Short mmCIF file of C-alpha atoms and ligand atoms in Angstrom, two decimals:
data_model
loop_
_atom_site.label_atom_id
_atom_site.label_comp_id
_atom_site.label_asym_id
_atom_site.label_seq_id
_atom_site.Cartn_x
_atom_site.Cartn_y
_atom_site.Cartn_z
CA UNK A 1 0.00 0.00 0.00
CA UNK A 2 1.07 3.59 -0.57
CA UNK A 3 2.28 5.46 2.49
CA UNK A 4 0.51 8.63 3.51
CA UNK A 5 2.79 11.46 4.53
CA UNK A 6 1.49 14.63 6.17
CA UNK A 7 3.23 17.80 7.21
CA UNK A 8 2.82 17.92 10.98
CA UNK A 9 2.85 21.46 12.38
CA UNK A 10 3.79 20.06 15.80
CA UNK A 11 7.13 18.69 14.56
CA UNK A 12 7.48 20.95 11.49
CA UNK A 13 8.22 17.87 9.40
CA UNK A 14 6.56 15.80 6.76
CA UNK A 15 5.89 12.54 8.61
CA UNK A 16 4.57 9.10 7.77
CA UNK A 17 1.01 8.96 9.05
CA UNK A 18 0.49 6.09 11.50
CA UNK A 19 -3.01 6.01 12.97
CA UNK A 20 -3.56 4.99 16.59
CA UNK A 21 -6.04 2.39 15.34
CA UNK A 22 -6.35 1.75 11.58
CA UNK A 23 -9.88 0.47 12.21
CA UNK A 24 -10.83 3.82 13.76
CA UNK A 25 -8.97 6.73 12.17
CA UNK A 26 -10.09 9.98 13.77
CA UNK A 27 -9.92 13.59 12.56
CA UNK A 28 -11.24 16.82 14.11
CA UNK A 29 -11.43 20.10 12.17
CA UNK A 30 -12.48 23.49 13.57
CA UNK A 31 -15.63 24.60 11.80
CA UNK A 32 -17.31 27.93 11.18
CA UNK A 33 -18.87 30.43 13.54
CA UNK A 34 -22.41 30.65 12.23
CA UNK A 35 -23.50 34.26 11.95
CA UNK A 36 -23.15 34.96 8.23
CA UNK A 37 -22.56 33.38 4.82
CA UNK A 38 -19.22 31.60 4.47
CA UNK A 39 -16.67 33.61 2.52
CA UNK A 40 -14.38 31.94 0.02
CA UNK A 41 -11.56 31.76 2.59
CA UNK A 42 -13.77 29.72 4.94
CA UNK A 43 -14.28 27.22 2.13
CA UNK A 44 -10.57 26.46 1.79
CA UNK A 45 -10.24 24.28 4.91
CA UNK A 46 -13.52 22.61 3.99
CA UNK A 47 -12.17 21.53 0.60
CA UNK A 48 -8.70 20.65 1.94
CA UNK A 49 -9.99 18.44 4.75
CA UNK A 50 -12.66 16.94 2.52
CA UNK A 51 -9.83 15.78 0.29
CA UNK A 52 -7.97 14.32 3.28
CA UNK A 53 -11.21 12.65 4.44
CA UNK A 54 -11.67 11.04 1.00
CA UNK A 55 -8.06 9.90 1.00
CA UNK A 56 -8.29 8.38 4.49
CA UNK A 57 -11.47 6.55 3.46
CA UNK A 58 -9.70 5.25 0.40
CA UNK A 59 -6.74 4.04 2.47
CA UNK A 60 -8.52 2.63 5.55
CA UNK A 61 -12.08 1.95 4.34
CA UNK A 62 -15.13 4.16 4.66
CA UNK A 63 -16.37 2.61 7.88
CA UNK A 64 -12.98 3.02 9.59
CA UNK A 65 -12.71 6.80 9.39
CA UNK A 66 -14.46 9.31 11.64
CA UNK A 67 -14.38 12.98 10.73
CA UNK A 68 -15.82 15.57 13.13
CA UNK A 69 -16.29 19.24 12.26
CA UNK A 70 -18.06 21.54 14.70
CA UNK A 71 -20.36 24.53 14.40
CA UNK A 72 -19.61 27.42 16.76
CA UNK A 73 -23.11 28.61 17.58
CA UNK A 74 -22.33 30.56 20.75
CA UNK A 75 -20.13 33.59 20.17
CA UNK A 76 -20.16 37.33 20.77
CA UNK A 77 -20.30 38.01 17.02
CA UNK A 78 -23.56 36.05 16.88
CA UNK A 79 -24.92 37.99 19.88
CA UNK A 80 -23.98 41.28 18.21
CA UNK A 81 -25.71 40.26 14.99
CA UNK A 82 -28.90 39.34 16.89
CA UNK A 83 -28.85 42.65 18.77
CA UNK A 84 -28.38 44.73 15.63
CA UNK A 85 -30.96 42.83 13.53
CA UNK A 86 -33.55 42.22 16.24
CA UNK A 87 -33.68 38.54 15.23
CA UNK A 88 -33.59 35.50 17.48
CA UNK A 89 -30.14 33.94 17.90
CA UNK A 90 -31.46 30.49 16.99
CA UNK A 91 -32.93 31.92 13.75
CA UNK A 92 -29.56 33.32 12.76
CA UNK A 93 -27.50 30.26 13.66
CA UNK A 94 -30.04 27.83 12.14
CA UNK A 95 -30.23 29.72 8.86
CA UNK A 96 -26.46 30.21 8.61
CA UNK A 97 -25.77 26.56 9.37
CA UNK A 98 -28.11 25.52 6.56
CA UNK A 99 -26.48 27.98 4.15
CA UNK A 100 -23.05 26.66 5.05
CA UNK A 101 -24.05 23.05 4.37
CA UNK A 102 -25.70 23.95 1.05
CA UNK A 103 -22.76 26.06 -0.14
CA UNK A 104 -20.15 23.45 0.83
CA UNK A 105 -22.16 20.66 -0.82
CA UNK A 106 -21.98 22.68 -4.05
CA UNK A 107 -18.19 22.50 -3.71
CA UNK A 108 -18.41 18.72 -3.60
CA UNK A 109 -17.61 18.47 0.12
CA UNK A 110 -18.96 15.33 1.79
CA UNK A 111 -20.66 15.77 5.14
CA UNK A 112 -18.36 14.87 8.03
CA UNK A 113 -19.54 11.92 10.16
CA UNK A 114 -20.47 14.28 12.99
CA UNK A 115 -21.17 18.02 13.01
CA UNK A 116 -21.66 18.89 16.68
CA UNK A 117 -22.95 22.27 17.78
CA UNK A 118 -21.18 23.98 20.67
CA UNK A 119 -24.45 24.77 22.48
CA UNK A 120 -25.19 21.04 22.73
CA UNK A 121 -21.96 20.38 24.67
CA UNK A 122 -22.03 23.03 27.38
CA UNK A 123 -22.39 20.43 30.19
CA UNK A 124 -19.26 18.65 28.93
CA UNK A 125 -17.40 21.98 28.83
CA UNK A 126 -18.39 22.69 32.44
CA UNK A 127 -17.03 19.27 33.50
CA UNK A 128 -13.65 19.98 31.88
CA UNK A 129 -13.48 23.43 33.48
CA UNK A 130 -14.17 21.89 36.91
CA UNK A 131 -11.33 19.40 36.35
CA UNK A 132 -9.00 22.20 35.32
CA UNK A 133 -9.80 24.19 38.47
CA UNK A 134 -9.30 21.08 40.64
CA UNK A 135 -5.91 20.48 39.00
CA UNK A 136 -4.72 24.05 39.59
CA UNK A 137 -4.83 24.91 35.88
CA UNK A 138 -7.73 27.36 36.11
CA UNK A 139 -9.10 29.91 38.59
CA UNK A 140 -12.20 31.94 39.21
CA UNK A 141 -11.98 35.73 39.18
CA UNK A 142 -14.75 38.34 38.91
CA UNK A 143 -17.37 35.78 37.80
CA UNK A 144 -15.01 34.53 35.09
CA UNK A 145 -13.00 31.34 34.96
CA UNK A 146 -9.54 31.71 33.43
CA UNK A 147 -6.98 29.21 32.25
CA UNK A 148 -3.61 29.64 33.98
CA UNK A 149 -1.29 29.48 30.97
CA UNK A 150 1.92 29.27 33.01
CA UNK A 151 0.66 26.04 34.57
CA UNK A 152 1.23 24.25 31.25
CA UNK A 153 4.82 23.78 30.15
CA UNK A 154 4.13 23.09 26.51
CA UNK A 155 2.30 26.36 25.83
CA UNK A 156 3.50 27.92 22.55
CA UNK A 157 5.17 24.74 21.27
CA UNK A 158 2.73 24.22 18.38
CA UNK A 159 3.09 27.69 16.91
CA UNK A 160 6.73 27.99 17.97
CA UNK A 161 6.23 31.15 19.99
CA UNK A 162 7.81 32.10 23.27
CA UNK A 163 5.60 33.39 26.08
CA UNK A 164 7.20 36.82 25.74
CA UNK A 165 6.40 36.99 22.02
CA UNK A 166 2.84 36.10 22.83
CA UNK A 167 2.53 38.77 25.49
CA UNK A 168 3.87 41.32 23.01
CA UNK A 169 1.33 40.13 20.41
CA UNK A 170 -1.71 42.34 20.09
CA UNK A 171 -4.09 39.39 20.37
CA UNK A 172 -3.61 38.90 24.09
CA UNK A 173 -6.40 40.63 25.93
CA UNK A 174 -5.39 42.38 29.13
CA UNK A 175 -7.99 42.42 31.91
CA UNK A 176 -7.54 43.60 35.49
CA UNK A 177 -8.77 40.31 36.99
CA UNK A 178 -6.24 38.14 35.14
CA UNK A 179 -3.26 36.80 37.09
CA UNK A 180 -1.28 37.00 33.88
CA UNK A 181 -2.09 38.72 30.57
CA UNK A 182 -1.69 35.36 28.74
CA UNK A 183 -4.49 33.68 30.70
CA UNK A 184 -7.59 33.13 28.62
CA UNK A 185 -11.29 32.88 29.36
CA UNK A 186 -12.93 29.48 29.87
CA UNK A 187 -16.19 30.84 31.20
CA UNK A 188 -17.73 34.31 31.40
CA UNK A 189 -20.86 35.76 33.00
CA UNK A 190 -23.97 36.45 30.87
CA UNK A 191 -26.46 39.24 31.55
CA UNK A 192 -30.16 38.35 31.25
CA UNK A 193 -30.34 39.44 27.60
CA UNK A 194 -27.51 37.12 26.52
CA UNK A 195 -27.46 33.34 26.11
CA UNK A 196 -26.45 31.68 29.35
CA UNK A 197 -26.28 28.35 31.18
CA UNK A 198 -26.28 27.66 34.90
CA UNK A 199 -22.86 26.70 36.20
CA UNK A 200 -20.94 26.50 39.48
CA UNK A 201 -19.76 30.05 38.65
CA UNK A 202 -23.21 31.51 38.06
CA UNK A 203 -25.17 31.97 34.85
CA UNK A 204 -22.76 32.36 31.99
CA UNK A 205 -21.40 31.12 28.70
CA UNK A 206 -18.20 29.43 27.54
CA UNK A 207 -15.19 31.18 26.05
CA UNK A 208 -14.48 30.11 22.48
CA UNK A 209 -11.63 27.59 22.87
CA UNK A 210 -13.12 25.16 25.38
CA UNK A 211 -15.79 23.89 22.97
CA UNK A 212 -13.31 22.07 20.73
CA UNK A 213 -11.68 20.34 23.72
CA UNK A 214 -15.11 19.17 24.90
CA UNK A 215 -16.48 18.04 21.53
CA UNK A 216 -13.33 16.26 20.40
CA UNK A 217 -13.15 14.34 23.70
CA UNK A 218 -16.80 13.34 23.55
CA UNK A 219 -16.75 12.24 19.92
CA UNK A 220 -13.15 11.09 19.33
CA UNK A 221 -11.61 10.44 22.74
CA UNK A 222 -8.80 12.05 24.74
CA UNK A 223 -6.20 11.22 22.10
CA UNK A 224 -6.96 11.07 18.38
CA UNK A 225 -5.08 11.19 15.08
CA UNK A 226 -5.47 14.43 13.14
CA UNK A 227 -6.49 17.93 14.12
CA UNK A 228 -7.02 20.41 11.28
CA UNK A 229 -7.87 24.02 10.59
CA UNK A 230 -6.56 27.19 9.02
CA UNK A 231 -3.12 28.36 10.13
CA UNK A 232 -4.72 31.53 11.46
CA UNK A 233 -6.08 29.35 14.28
CA UNK A 234 -2.68 28.02 15.40
CA UNK A 235 -2.37 30.76 17.99
CA UNK A 236 -4.18 31.32 20.21
CA UNK A 237 -7.02 28.87 19.43
CA UNK A 238 -5.06 25.65 18.91
CA UNK A 239 -2.48 26.42 21.60
CA UNK A 240 -5.39 26.90 23.98
CA UNK A 241 -7.13 23.69 22.92
CA UNK A 242 -3.90 21.74 23.55
CA UNK A 243 -3.34 23.37 26.94
CA UNK A 244 -6.90 22.69 28.11
CA UNK A 245 -7.06 19.12 26.88
CA UNK A 246 -3.62 18.02 28.02
CA UNK A 247 -4.08 19.54 31.47
CA UNK A 248 -7.57 18.05 31.84
CA UNK A 249 -6.35 14.61 30.71
CA UNK A 250 -2.80 14.20 32.02
CA UNK A 251 -0.89 11.62 30.03
CA UNK A 252 -3.05 11.97 26.91
CA UNK A 253 -1.61 13.21 23.63
CA UNK A 254 -4.64 15.16 22.34
CA UNK A 255 -3.93 15.25 18.57
CA UNK A 256 -0.93 13.43 17.10
CA UNK A 257 -0.84 15.22 13.73
CA UNK A 258 -1.65 18.90 13.31
CA UNK A 259 -2.50 19.89 9.75
CA UNK A 260 -2.96 23.56 8.84
CA UNK A 261 -4.06 25.08 5.56
CA UNK A 262 -2.59 28.38 4.37
CA UNK A 263 -4.81 31.37 3.78
CA UNK A 264 -6.81 32.42 0.78
CA UNK A 265 -5.71 35.95 0.04
CA UNK A 266 -6.91 39.04 -1.74
CA UNK A 267 -4.05 41.15 -3.06
CA UNK A 268 -1.61 39.68 -0.57
CA UNK A 269 -3.87 39.99 2.49
CA UNK A 270 -5.84 37.23 4.23
CA UNK A 271 -9.48 37.25 3.15
CA UNK A 272 -11.42 38.01 6.33
CA UNK A 273 -14.77 39.33 7.43
CA UNK A 274 -13.09 41.90 9.62
CA UNK A 275 -10.89 43.19 6.78
CA UNK A 276 -13.95 43.67 4.55
CA UNK A 277 -12.04 42.17 1.58
CA UNK A 278 -14.27 39.14 1.20
CA UNK A 279 -16.83 37.69 -1.15
CA UNK A 280 -18.99 34.72 -0.32
CA UNK A 281 -19.12 31.31 -1.95
CA UNK A 282 -22.75 32.09 -2.76
CA UNK A 283 -21.70 35.30 -4.60
CA UNK A 284 -19.48 33.21 -6.88
CA UNK A 285 -22.11 30.51 -7.44
CA UNK A 286 -24.72 33.16 -8.26
CA UNK A 287 -22.35 34.76 -10.74
CA UNK A 288 -22.34 31.49 -12.63
CA UNK A 289 -19.11 29.92 -11.31
CA UNK A 290 -20.02 26.24 -10.80
CA UNK A 291 -18.95 24.52 -7.57
CA UNK A 292 -16.66 22.16 -9.50
CA UNK A 293 -14.80 25.13 -10.97
CA UNK A 294 -14.29 26.66 -7.51
CA UNK A 295 -13.08 23.30 -6.16
CA UNK A 296 -10.68 22.87 -9.08
CA UNK A 297 -9.18 26.32 -8.45
CA UNK A 298 -8.60 25.35 -4.81
CA UNK A 299 -7.05 22.00 -5.69
CA UNK A 300 -4.70 23.53 -8.23
CA UNK A 301 -2.73 25.14 -5.36
CA UNK A 302 -1.13 23.05 -2.61
CA UNK A 303 -2.89 23.59 0.73
CA UNK A 304 0.28 24.87 2.44
CA UNK A 305 0.70 27.72 -0.04
CA UNK A 306 -1.16 31.01 0.06
CA UNK A 307 -3.48 31.46 -2.90
CA UNK A 308 -5.59 34.03 -4.68
CA UNK A 309 -8.87 33.59 -6.48
CA UNK A 310 -8.76 35.14 -9.95
CA UNK A 311 -11.31 35.24 -12.77
CA UNK A 312 -8.61 33.97 -15.11
CA UNK A 313 -7.99 30.84 -13.02
CA UNK A 314 -11.76 30.22 -12.94
CA UNK A 315 -12.04 30.55 -16.71
CA UNK A 316 -9.14 28.13 -17.29
CA UNK A 317 -10.60 25.67 -14.77
CA UNK A 318 -13.97 25.80 -16.53
CA UNK A 319 -12.42 25.13 -19.95
CA UNK A 320 -10.34 22.24 -18.60
CA UNK A 321 -13.27 20.67 -16.78
CA UNK A 322 -15.52 20.94 -19.85
CA UNK A 323 -12.99 19.03 -21.86
CA UNK A 324 -12.47 16.41 -19.15
CA UNK A 325 -16.23 15.90 -18.69
CA UNK A 326 -16.65 15.36 -22.42
CA UNK A 327 -13.99 12.63 -22.25
CA UNK A 328 -15.24 11.14 -18.98
CA UNK A 329 -18.81 10.98 -20.28
CA UNK A 330 -17.61 8.35 -22.76
CA UNK A 331 -16.43 6.07 -19.92
CA UNK A 332 -18.99 3.96 -18.11
CA UNK A 333 -18.84 1.31 -15.46
CA UNK A 334 -17.05 0.89 -12.19
CA UNK A 335 -13.38 1.57 -11.65
CA UNK A 336 -10.71 2.96 -9.42
CA UNK A 337 -8.78 6.22 -9.49
CA UNK A 338 -5.44 6.35 -11.23
CA UNK A 339 -2.64 5.27 -8.92
CA UNK A 340 -0.47 8.27 -9.78
CA UNK A 341 -3.29 10.58 -8.63
CA UNK A 342 -3.63 8.74 -5.32
CA UNK A 343 0.14 8.73 -4.88
CA UNK A 344 0.31 12.48 -5.39
CA UNK A 345 -2.24 12.94 -2.62
CA UNK A 346 -0.40 10.52 -0.34
CA UNK A 347 2.51 12.93 -0.61
CA UNK A 348 1.14 15.55 1.82
CA UNK A 349 -2.01 16.10 -0.26
CA UNK A 350 -0.19 17.26 -3.35
CA UNK A 351 -3.38 18.16 -5.18
CA UNK A 352 -1.65 20.34 -7.76
CA UNK A 353 0.39 17.31 -8.81
CA UNK A 354 -2.81 15.25 -8.88
CA UNK A 355 -4.35 17.80 -11.26
CA UNK A 356 -1.21 17.49 -13.41
CA UNK A 357 -1.83 13.73 -13.58
CA UNK A 358 -5.39 14.37 -14.75
CA UNK A 359 -4.00 16.52 -17.58
CA UNK A 360 -1.81 13.59 -18.55
CA UNK A 361 -4.75 11.15 -18.50
CA UNK A 362 -6.72 13.57 -20.66
CA UNK A 363 -3.86 13.91 -23.18
CA UNK A 364 -3.63 10.12 -23.36
CA UNK A 365 -7.44 9.91 -23.68
CA UNK A 366 -7.42 7.43 -20.79
CA UNK A 367 -11.09 8.13 -20.19
CA UNK A 368 -11.73 5.44 -17.53
CA UNK A 369 -8.92 6.49 -15.23
CA UNK A 370 -9.82 10.13 -15.89
CA UNK A 371 -13.44 9.60 -14.88
CA UNK A 372 -12.68 7.66 -11.70
CA UNK A 373 -9.95 10.10 -10.70
CA UNK A 374 -12.31 13.04 -11.20
CA UNK A 375 -14.85 11.29 -8.98
CA UNK A 376 -12.21 10.48 -6.38
CA UNK A 377 -11.14 14.14 -6.20
CA UNK A 378 -14.76 15.23 -5.75
CA UNK A 379 -14.76 17.00 -9.13
CA UNK A 380 -17.48 14.79 -10.59
CA UNK A 381 -20.50 13.03 -9.11
CA UNK A 382 -22.51 10.45 -11.05
CA UNK A 383 -22.65 12.18 -14.39
CA UNK A 384 -21.60 15.29 -16.23
CA UNK A 385 -22.82 18.34 -14.25
CA UNK A 386 -25.80 20.13 -15.80
CA UNK A 387 -23.93 23.43 -16.19
CA UNK A 388 -21.74 21.85 -18.87
CA UNK A 389 -24.78 21.60 -21.13
CA UNK A 390 -25.80 25.10 -20.24
CA UNK A 391 -22.43 26.27 -21.55
CA UNK A 392 -23.65 25.24 -24.99
CA UNK A 393 -26.93 26.99 -24.32
CA UNK A 394 -24.99 30.10 -23.30
CA UNK A 395 -22.94 30.02 -26.49
CA UNK A 396 -26.16 29.73 -28.50
CA UNK A 397 -27.73 32.59 -26.64
CA UNK A 398 -24.61 34.71 -27.28
CA UNK A 399 -24.95 33.98 -31.01
CA UNK A 400 -28.62 34.98 -30.89
CA UNK A 401 -27.74 38.17 -29.03
CA UNK A 402 -25.04 38.93 -31.55
CA UNK A 403 -27.57 38.70 -34.35
CA UNK A 404 -30.09 40.93 -32.58
CA UNK A 405 -27.41 43.50 -31.81
CA UNK A 406 -26.40 43.50 -35.48
CA UNK A 407 -30.03 44.18 -36.49
CA UNK A 408 -30.37 46.96 -33.94
CA UNK A 409 -27.13 48.46 -35.18
CA UNK A 410 -28.23 48.61 -38.80
CA UNK A 411 -31.53 50.16 -37.70
CA UNK A 412 -29.63 52.75 -35.65
CA UNK A 413 -27.38 53.57 -38.60
CA UNK A 414 -30.49 54.40 -40.61
CA UNK A 415 -32.43 56.30 -37.95
CA UNK A 416 -29.32 57.95 -36.41
CA UNK A 417 -30.79 57.09 -33.00
CA UNK A 418 -28.03 55.24 -31.20
CA UNK A 419 -29.49 55.42 -27.69
CA UNK A 420 -30.78 51.81 -27.51
CA UNK A 421 -27.71 50.16 -29.03
CA UNK A 422 -25.41 52.25 -26.83
CA UNK A 423 -27.34 51.30 -23.69
CA UNK A 424 -27.24 47.58 -24.56
CA UNK A 425 -23.57 47.81 -25.39
CA UNK A 426 -22.73 49.27 -22.00
CA UNK A 427 -24.88 46.61 -20.29
CA UNK A 428 -22.92 43.91 -22.11
CA UNK A 429 -19.62 45.50 -21.16
CA UNK A 430 -20.68 45.65 -17.52
CA UNK A 431 -21.51 41.92 -17.75
CA UNK A 432 -17.90 41.32 -18.82
CA UNK A 433 -18.45 40.94 -22.57
CA UNK A 434 -16.30 42.72 -25.11
CA UNK A 435 -18.44 44.22 -27.91
CA UNK A 436 -16.78 44.69 -31.29
CA UNK A 437 -18.71 46.54 -33.99
CA UNK A 438 -17.51 47.19 -37.51
CA UNK A 439 -18.62 46.95 -41.10
CA UNK A 440 -18.81 43.18 -40.91
CA UNK A 441 -21.32 43.34 -38.05
CA UNK A 442 -21.25 42.75 -34.29
CA UNK A 443 -19.06 40.34 -32.33
CA UNK A 444 -19.63 39.49 -28.66
CA UNK A 445 -16.59 38.11 -26.84
CA UNK A 446 -17.18 37.05 -23.22
CA UNK A 447 -14.15 37.81 -21.02
CA UNK A 448 -12.86 35.73 -18.08
CA UNK A 449 -14.94 37.68 -15.55
CA UNK A 450 -18.14 37.30 -17.57
CA UNK A 451 -21.19 37.38 -15.29
CA UNK A 452 -23.82 34.91 -16.57
CA UNK A 453 -26.60 36.33 -14.40
CA UNK A 454 -26.09 39.83 -15.83
CA UNK A 455 -25.89 38.40 -19.30
CA UNK A 456 -29.32 36.85 -18.89
CA UNK A 457 -30.66 40.30 -17.94
CA UNK A 458 -29.31 41.76 -21.17
CA UNK A 459 -30.84 38.87 -23.04
CA UNK A 460 -34.25 39.70 -21.57
CA UNK A 461 -33.81 43.37 -22.59
CA UNK A 462 -33.07 42.31 -26.13
CA UNK A 463 -36.25 40.26 -26.46
P1 AMP B 1 -13.94 31.33 11.33
O1 AMP B 1 -15.42 31.22 11.06
O2 AMP B 1 -13.35 32.67 11.04
O3 AMP B 1 -13.57 30.81 12.70
O4 AMP B 1 -13.21 30.38 10.29
C1 AMP B 1 -13.60 29.07 9.99
C2 AMP B 1 -12.48 28.36 9.30
O5 AMP B 1 -12.09 29.08 8.12
C3 AMP B 1 -11.20 28.22 10.12
O6 AMP B 1 -10.64 26.93 9.91
C4 AMP B 1 -10.29 29.31 9.57
O7 AMP B 1 -8.94 28.97 9.71
C5 AMP B 1 -10.68 29.29 8.11
N1 AMP B 1 -10.38 30.56 7.40
C6 AMP B 1 -10.80 31.80 7.72
N2 AMP B 1 -10.32 32.72 6.83
C7 AMP B 1 -9.59 32.01 5.91
C8 AMP B 1 -8.84 32.38 4.73
N3 AMP B 1 -8.76 33.63 4.30
N4 AMP B 1 -8.22 31.38 4.06
C9 AMP B 1 -8.29 30.09 4.46
N5 AMP B 1 -8.96 29.70 5.57
C10 AMP B 1 -9.61 30.64 6.28
ZN1 ZN B 2 -11.20 24.52 17.43
#
């Protein structure tokens, strides 16, 4: 069998992956905070860990892999959104959770085996906090419970930071009741208008980090195989998870392999809600970028490299996939993915190399291996996606529009009234279509950023 190698953040090395129990391979990935649509950056870990999930299932068998990804449905950002919109918290979290699942399914992501919600594990969080207090790793102060960072020797080891660097970092919140500025909140008090649970420390709610320690223990055990997430979570979130779990369960290892994806960027900066430089997965889907195209663009860059989304990459992905689907549609029956594709993924999820192998299969017209490799990578379900046919329809409708524009133009030349043709031309340009007019007639050339939804509006105007 091929050997899976993964880059382990904990050791900073690419290591051979050896599961604790090959009959029960366990992975936990930090999921979204549900208060708004997922932006494209949030989708990157979903696609990366979906790929790892598929690979683990391939290597160990579907029934021997357990993948858990949580929903953070208690958070101050959610509370703020409820206060500003006047809506119920459960309305917001319920709707956003549904959106997330729908959007990620469009990207070909399989559902994890368990998708626990933080609010359903508050009792388990309280139990861990009690253990931490009993062990001298946490203390109560001003109705809060804080984790005593200096009580855990290994703090900072994952991200490779010294305590002093962390104190200097802007992300450490100073509060008068903390023994040490590094200490972080496990529990905080809730006023009557905020979500709260009864606890030994009064009515309150958990801090963010404790939920992952509680849910991973409940669903995967004190020690499991892989913990994943974006590298923006390494500090403080993952350092805090490790500290909590290892102090609550002395002698356990928590996660053996830490896998972190690099960030999706916009002009060199991390795409983030707070930076305002984001667009949502739904925005892209609504603009006519199919989920398979978005997934392909992700897979074309290795998960440990920063990447940008560009309209050009999307256009190239679409053209490539159209060609591959045409070839794959000629291959029927059952089969297995190409070994070279699987091998590329076994090498620390080298998905860009896997895509290169698909190009080779396409050049060789090896349609069976191509089809089963596309399915393995989550780029194809049972058949050719329906948008591939609509590409033909779009080309036809462009031809029809071209003809109508040519008629309008010759009418305008006679009447000298160019207002209608000018208006339609600027609509087409704003939809991302280049309009060329000369003696020979009108040519419409859709550019890489062509917006299909807008194009349909122009089409309606022309009728
Ligand atoms: P959040 O809802 O911000 O906690 O993020 C949910 C997941 O998305 C985490 O695993 C983050 O690491 C990841 N994430 C957030 N922004 C980006 C980005 N720009 N690129 C890649 N992953 C991201
Ligand atoms: Zn987490």
